[in-house]
Short mmCIF file of C-alpha atoms and ligand atoms in Angstrom, two decimals:
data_model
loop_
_atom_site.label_atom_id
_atom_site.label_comp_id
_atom_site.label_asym_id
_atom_site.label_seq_id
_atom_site.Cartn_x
_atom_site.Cartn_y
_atom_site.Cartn_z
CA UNK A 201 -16.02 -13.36 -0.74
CA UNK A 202 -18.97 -10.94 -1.18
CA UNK A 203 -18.59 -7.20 -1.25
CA UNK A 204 -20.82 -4.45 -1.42
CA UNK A 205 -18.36 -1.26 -1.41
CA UNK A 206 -14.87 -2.80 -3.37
CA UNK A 207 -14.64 -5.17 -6.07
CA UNK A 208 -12.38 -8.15 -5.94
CA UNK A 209 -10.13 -9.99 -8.87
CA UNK A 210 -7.35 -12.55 -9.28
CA UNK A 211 -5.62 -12.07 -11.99
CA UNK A 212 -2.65 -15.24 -12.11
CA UNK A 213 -0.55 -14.48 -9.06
CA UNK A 214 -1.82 -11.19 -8.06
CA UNK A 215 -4.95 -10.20 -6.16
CA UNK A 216 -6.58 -7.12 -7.07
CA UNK A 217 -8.69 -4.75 -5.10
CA UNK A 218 -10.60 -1.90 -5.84
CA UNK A 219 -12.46 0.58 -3.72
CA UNK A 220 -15.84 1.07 -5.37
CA UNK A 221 -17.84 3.99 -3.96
CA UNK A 222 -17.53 6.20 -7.08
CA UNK A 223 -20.50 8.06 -6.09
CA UNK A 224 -18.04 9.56 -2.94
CA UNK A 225 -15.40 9.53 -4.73
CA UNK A 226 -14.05 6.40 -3.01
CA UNK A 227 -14.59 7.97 0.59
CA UNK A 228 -14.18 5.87 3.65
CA UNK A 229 -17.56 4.99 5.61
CA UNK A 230 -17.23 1.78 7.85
CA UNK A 231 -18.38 -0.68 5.51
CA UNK A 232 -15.59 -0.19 3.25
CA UNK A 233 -13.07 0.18 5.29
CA UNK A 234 -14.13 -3.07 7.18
CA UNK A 235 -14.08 -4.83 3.16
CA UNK A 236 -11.00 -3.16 1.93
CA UNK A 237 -8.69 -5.31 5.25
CA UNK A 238 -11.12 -8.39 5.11
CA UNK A 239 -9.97 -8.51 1.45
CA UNK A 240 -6.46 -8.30 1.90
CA UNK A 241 -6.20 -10.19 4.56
CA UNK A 242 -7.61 -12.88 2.67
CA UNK A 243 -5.19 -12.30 0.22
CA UNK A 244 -2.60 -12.50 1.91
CA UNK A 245 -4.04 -16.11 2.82
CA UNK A 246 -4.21 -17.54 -0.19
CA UNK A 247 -1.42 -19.28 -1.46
CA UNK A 248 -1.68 -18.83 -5.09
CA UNK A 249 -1.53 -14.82 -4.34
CA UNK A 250 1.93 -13.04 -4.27
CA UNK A 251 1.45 -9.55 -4.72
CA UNK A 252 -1.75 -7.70 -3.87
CA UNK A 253 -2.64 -4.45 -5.65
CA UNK A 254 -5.42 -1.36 -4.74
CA UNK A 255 -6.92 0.90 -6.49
CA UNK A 256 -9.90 3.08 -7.13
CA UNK A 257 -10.46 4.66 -9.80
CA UNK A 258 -9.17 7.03 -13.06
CA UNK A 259 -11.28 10.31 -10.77
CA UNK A 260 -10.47 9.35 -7.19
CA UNK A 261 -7.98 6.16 -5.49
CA UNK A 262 -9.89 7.26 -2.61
CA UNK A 263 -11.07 11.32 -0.91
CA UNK A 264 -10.26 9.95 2.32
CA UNK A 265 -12.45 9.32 5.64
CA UNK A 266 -16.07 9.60 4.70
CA UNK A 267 -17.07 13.33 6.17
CA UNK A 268 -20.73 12.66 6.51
CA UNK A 269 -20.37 9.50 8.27
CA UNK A 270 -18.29 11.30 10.93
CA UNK A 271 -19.18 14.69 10.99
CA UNK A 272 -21.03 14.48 14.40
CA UNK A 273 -19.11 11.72 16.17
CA UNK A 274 -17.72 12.36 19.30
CA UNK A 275 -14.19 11.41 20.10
CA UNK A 276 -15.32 8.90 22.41
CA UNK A 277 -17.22 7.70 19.74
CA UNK A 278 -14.54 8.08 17.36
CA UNK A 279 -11.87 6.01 20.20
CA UNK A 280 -14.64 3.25 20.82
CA UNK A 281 -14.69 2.16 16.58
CA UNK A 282 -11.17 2.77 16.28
CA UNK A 283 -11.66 4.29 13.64
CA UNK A 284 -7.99 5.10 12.15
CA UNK A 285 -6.76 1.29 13.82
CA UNK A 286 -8.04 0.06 10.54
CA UNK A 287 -5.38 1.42 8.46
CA UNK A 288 -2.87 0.13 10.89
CA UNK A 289 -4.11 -3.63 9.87
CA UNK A 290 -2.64 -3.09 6.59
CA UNK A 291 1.07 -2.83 7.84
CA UNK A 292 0.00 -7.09 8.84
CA UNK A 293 -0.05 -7.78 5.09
CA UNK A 294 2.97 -9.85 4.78
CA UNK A 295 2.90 -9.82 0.55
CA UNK A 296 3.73 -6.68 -0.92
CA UNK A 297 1.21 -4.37 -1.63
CA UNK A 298 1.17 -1.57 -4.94
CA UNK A 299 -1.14 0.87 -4.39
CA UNK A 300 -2.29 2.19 -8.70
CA UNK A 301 -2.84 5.94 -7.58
CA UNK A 302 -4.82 7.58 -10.27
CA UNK A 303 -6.94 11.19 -9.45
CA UNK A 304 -7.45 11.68 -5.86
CA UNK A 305 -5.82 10.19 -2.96
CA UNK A 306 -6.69 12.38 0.13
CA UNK A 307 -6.40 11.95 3.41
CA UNK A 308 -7.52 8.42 4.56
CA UNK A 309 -6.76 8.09 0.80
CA UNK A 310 -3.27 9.48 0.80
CA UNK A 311 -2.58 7.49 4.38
CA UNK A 312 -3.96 3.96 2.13
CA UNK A 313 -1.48 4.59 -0.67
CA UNK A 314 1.48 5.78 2.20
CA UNK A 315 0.59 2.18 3.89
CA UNK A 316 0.94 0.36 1.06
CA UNK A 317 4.78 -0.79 -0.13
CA UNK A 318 5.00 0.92 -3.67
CA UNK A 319 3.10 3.38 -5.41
CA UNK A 320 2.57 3.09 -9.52
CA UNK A 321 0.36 7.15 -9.97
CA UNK A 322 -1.33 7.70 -13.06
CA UNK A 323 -0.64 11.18 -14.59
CA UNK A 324 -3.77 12.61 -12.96
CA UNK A 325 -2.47 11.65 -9.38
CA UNK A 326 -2.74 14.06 -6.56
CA UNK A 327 -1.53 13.72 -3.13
CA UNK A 328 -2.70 15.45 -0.04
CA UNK A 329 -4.01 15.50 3.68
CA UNK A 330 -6.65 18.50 3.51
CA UNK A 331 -7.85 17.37 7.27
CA UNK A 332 -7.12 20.58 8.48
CA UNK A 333 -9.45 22.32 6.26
CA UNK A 334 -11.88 20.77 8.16
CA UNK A 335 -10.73 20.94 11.45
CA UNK A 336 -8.68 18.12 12.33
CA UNK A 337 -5.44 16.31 11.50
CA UNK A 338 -4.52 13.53 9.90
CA UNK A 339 -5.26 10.10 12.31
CA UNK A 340 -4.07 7.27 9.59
CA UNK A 341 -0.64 7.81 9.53
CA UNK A 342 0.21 10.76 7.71
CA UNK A 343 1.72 12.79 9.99
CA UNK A 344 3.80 10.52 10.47
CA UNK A 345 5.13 8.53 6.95
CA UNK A 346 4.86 11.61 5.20
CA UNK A 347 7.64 13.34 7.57
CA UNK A 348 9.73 10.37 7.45
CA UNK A 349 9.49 10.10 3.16
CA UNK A 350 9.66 13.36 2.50
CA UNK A 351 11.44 15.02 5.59
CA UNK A 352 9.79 17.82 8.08
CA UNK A 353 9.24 21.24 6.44
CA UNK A 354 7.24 19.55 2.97
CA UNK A 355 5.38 17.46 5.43
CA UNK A 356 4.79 19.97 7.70
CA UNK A 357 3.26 21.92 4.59
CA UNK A 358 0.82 19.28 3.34
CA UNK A 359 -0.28 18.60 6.81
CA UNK A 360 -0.83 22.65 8.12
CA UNK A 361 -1.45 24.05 4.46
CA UNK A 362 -2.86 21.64 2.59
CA UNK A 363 -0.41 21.68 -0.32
CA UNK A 364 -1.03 19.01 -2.85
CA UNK A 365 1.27 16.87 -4.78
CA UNK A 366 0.80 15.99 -8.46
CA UNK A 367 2.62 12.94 -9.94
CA UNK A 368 5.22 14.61 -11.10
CA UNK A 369 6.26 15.97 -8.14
CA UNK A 370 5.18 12.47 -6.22
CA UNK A 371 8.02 10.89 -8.68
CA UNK A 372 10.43 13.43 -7.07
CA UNK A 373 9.89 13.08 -4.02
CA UNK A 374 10.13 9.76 -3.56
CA UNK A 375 6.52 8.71 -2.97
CA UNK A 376 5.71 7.42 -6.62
CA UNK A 377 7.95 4.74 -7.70
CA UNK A 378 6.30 5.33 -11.48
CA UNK A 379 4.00 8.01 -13.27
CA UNK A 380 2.60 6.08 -16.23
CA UNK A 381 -0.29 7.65 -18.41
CA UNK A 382 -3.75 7.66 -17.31
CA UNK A 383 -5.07 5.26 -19.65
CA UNK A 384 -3.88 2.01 -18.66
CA UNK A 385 -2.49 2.75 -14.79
CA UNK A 386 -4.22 -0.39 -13.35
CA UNK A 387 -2.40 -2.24 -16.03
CA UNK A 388 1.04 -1.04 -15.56
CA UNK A 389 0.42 -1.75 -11.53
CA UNK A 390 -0.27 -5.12 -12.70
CA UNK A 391 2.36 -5.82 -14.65
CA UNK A 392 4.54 -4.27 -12.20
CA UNK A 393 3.32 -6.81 -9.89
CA UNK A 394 3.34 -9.55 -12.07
CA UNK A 395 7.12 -8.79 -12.23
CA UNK A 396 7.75 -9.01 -8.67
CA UNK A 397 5.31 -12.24 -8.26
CA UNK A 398 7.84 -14.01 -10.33
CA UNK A 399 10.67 -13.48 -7.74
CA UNK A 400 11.38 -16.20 -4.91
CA UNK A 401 8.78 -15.44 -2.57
CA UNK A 402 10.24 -16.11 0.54
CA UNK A 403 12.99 -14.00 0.03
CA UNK A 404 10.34 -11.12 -1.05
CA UNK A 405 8.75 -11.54 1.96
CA UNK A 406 12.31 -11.40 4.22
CA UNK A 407 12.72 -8.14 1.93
CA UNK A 408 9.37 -6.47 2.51
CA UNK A 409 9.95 -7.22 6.61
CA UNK A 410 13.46 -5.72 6.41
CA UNK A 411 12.96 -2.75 4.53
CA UNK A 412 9.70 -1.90 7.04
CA UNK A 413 12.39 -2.10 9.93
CA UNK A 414 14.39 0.92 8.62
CA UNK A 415 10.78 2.92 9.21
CA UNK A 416 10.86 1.29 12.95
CA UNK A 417 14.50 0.92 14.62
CA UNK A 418 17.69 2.74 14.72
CA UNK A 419 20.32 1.56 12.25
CA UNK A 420 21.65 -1.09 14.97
CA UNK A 421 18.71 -2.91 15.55
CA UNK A 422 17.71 -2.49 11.74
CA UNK A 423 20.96 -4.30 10.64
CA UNK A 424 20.05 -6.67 13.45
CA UNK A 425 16.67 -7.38 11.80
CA UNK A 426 18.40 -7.70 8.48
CA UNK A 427 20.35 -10.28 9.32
CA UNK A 428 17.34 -12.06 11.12
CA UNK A 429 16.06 -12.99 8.06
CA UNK A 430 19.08 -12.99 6.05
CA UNK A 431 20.38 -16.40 7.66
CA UNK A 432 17.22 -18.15 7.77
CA UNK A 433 16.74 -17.72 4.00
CA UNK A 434 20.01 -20.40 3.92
CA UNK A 435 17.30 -22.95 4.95
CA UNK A 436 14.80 -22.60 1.94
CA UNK A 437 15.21 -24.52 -1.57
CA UNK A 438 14.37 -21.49 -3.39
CA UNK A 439 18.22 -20.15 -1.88
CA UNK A 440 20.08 -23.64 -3.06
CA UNK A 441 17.91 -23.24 -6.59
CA UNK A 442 18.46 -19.61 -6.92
CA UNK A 443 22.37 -20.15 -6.78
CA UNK A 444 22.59 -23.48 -8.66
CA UNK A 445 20.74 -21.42 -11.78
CA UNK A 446 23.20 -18.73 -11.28
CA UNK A 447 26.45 -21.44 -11.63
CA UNK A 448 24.49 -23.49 -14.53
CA UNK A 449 23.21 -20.32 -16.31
CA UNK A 450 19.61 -20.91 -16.25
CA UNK A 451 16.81 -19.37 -14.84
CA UNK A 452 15.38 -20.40 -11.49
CA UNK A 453 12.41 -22.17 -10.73
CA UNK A 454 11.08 -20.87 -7.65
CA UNK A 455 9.17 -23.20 -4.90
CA UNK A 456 8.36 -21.08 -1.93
CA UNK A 457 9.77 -23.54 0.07
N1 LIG B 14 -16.44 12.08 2.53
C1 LIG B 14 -17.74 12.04 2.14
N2 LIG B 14 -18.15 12.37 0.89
C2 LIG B 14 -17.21 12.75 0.01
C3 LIG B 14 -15.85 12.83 0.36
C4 LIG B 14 -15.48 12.48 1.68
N3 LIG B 14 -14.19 12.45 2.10
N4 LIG B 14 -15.17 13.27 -0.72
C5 LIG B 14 -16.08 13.46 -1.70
N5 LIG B 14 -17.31 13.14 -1.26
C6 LIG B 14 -18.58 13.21 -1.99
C7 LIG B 14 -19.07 14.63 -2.14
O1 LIG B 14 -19.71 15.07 -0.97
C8 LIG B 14 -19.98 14.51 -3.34
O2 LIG B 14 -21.17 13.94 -2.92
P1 LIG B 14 -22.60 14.58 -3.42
O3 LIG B 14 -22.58 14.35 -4.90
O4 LIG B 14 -23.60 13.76 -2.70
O5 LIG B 14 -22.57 16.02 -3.06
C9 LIG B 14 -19.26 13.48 -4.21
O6 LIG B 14 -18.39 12.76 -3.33
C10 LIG B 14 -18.44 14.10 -5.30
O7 LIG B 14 -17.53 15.02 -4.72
P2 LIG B 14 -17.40 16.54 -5.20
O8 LIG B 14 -18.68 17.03 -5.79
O9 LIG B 14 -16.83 17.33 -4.07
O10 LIG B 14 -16.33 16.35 -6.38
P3 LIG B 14 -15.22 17.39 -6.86
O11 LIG B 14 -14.63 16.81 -8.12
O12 LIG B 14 -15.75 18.78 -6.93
O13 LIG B 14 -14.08 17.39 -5.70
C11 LIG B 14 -12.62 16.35 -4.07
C12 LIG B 14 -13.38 16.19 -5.41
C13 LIG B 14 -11.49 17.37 -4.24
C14 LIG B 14 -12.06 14.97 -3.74
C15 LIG B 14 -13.60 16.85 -2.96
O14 LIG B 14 -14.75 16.00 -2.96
C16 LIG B 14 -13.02 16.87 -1.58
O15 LIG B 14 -12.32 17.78 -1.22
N6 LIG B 14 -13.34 15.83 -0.76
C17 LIG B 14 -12.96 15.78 0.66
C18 LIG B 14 -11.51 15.43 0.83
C19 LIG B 14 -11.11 15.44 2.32
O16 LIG B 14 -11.23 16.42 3.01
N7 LIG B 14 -10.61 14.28 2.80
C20 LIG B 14 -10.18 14.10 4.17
C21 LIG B 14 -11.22 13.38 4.97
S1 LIG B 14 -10.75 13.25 6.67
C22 LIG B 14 -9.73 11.90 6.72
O17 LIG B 14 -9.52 11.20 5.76
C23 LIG B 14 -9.06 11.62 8.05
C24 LIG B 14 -9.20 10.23 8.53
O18 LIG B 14 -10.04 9.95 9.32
C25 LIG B 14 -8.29 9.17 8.06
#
């Protein structure tokens, strides 16, 4: 794969992406956007990947939609690229995702890191959707995971005042699952990931899919989806070895099968 806006590594089991347009502080034009889902996508292809991770960088994960790019588009213009549709493709990723937070993730930016399944934030993090300080609202998702995660009036807040969050308060709230120092984020989101590409992969997958139906059912049709891909996991090898390494006290050795 070729890029010319994010820069692509495998490192063992996980796949690595990172948004590289430093000189807009990881903005959103078309190009990248297009990259950033071709990338995981292929990914989440490739059999020797388990976990994917994305990043930007130590200054900015990403400042969101690029505002040049779309400052004069029309909304028919704006309906006709779909533009926010693109962040939807990201909920397809069947491997879990990390997004490594570090300096600014606004917007588009916040919405990438919301879409993603963890979040490890540097120190430096910051979290917001400043859309309406230019005139329009989040499109991406953020209305609408951030009210869910952290409930209506802090959403409401971020969305119609344009507070921030800073890691600490990211940790708090739920949205971080770490705050690790600045120097060496990427590398704790790696290891972090390393960790979970070591568990039976199947299951993780099962896990990620029945987590993401708490965000999309009531609790009866949740539970229903639970147990949809609790019984099939009876099927796989990796369920016969994971229990027969319980009984003879050793560790598994995980197929994917
Ligand atoms: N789009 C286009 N360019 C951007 C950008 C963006 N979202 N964010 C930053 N840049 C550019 C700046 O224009 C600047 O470029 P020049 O050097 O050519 O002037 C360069 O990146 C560096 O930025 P700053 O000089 O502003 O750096 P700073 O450290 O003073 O501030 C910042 C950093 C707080 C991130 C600030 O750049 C900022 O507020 N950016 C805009 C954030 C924003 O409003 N995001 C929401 C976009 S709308 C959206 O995401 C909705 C959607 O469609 C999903």
């Amino acid at each position: 794969m070729s890029f010319t806006t994010i820069l692509t590594e495998v490192k063992g089991k996980v796949g690595i992406v990172k948004l590289n347009r430093t000189q807009a502080m990881n903005a959103f034009n078309a190009v990248m956007l297009k990259e950033l889902f071709d990338a995981l996508k292929a990914f989440d292809k490739d059999e020797r990947i388990r976990v994917l991770v994305v990043t930007g960088n130590e200054k900015a994960f990403a400042a969101g939609a690029d505002i040049k790019e779309m400052a004069e588009s029309s909304a028919v213009d704006m309906l006709t690229q779909g533009h926010v549709e693109a962040w939807d493709r990201i909920r397809a990723v069947r491997k879990p995702v990390i997004a490594a937070v570090s300096g600014w993730a606004l917007g588009g930016g916040c919405e990438l890191a919301l879409s993603c399944d963890m979040i490890v934030a540097s120190e430096s993090a910051k979290f917001g959707q400043p859309e309406i300080t230019i005139g329009v609202i989040p499109g991406a998702g953020g209305t609408q995971r951030l009210a869910r995660l952290l409930g209506k009036h802090l959403a409401m807040e971020m969305v119609i005042n344009n507070r921030t969050l800073n890691a600490a308060e990211a940790l708090q709230f739920g949205l971080a699952n770490r705050v690790v120092p600045v120097d060496g984020y990427l590398e704790a989101a790696i290891a972090f990931a390393e960790e979970i590409a070591e568990r039976a992969p199947l299951a993780v997958r099962m896990a990620k899919d029945s987590v993401n139906a708490a965000f999309e059912t009531s609790l009866t049709e949740g539970l229903k989806a639970e147990k949809r891909n609790f019984y099939p996991l009876f099927s796989t090898e990796d369920q016969k070895e994971g229990m027969k390494a319980f009984i003879e006290k050793r560790q598994p050795n995980w197929k994917g099968r």
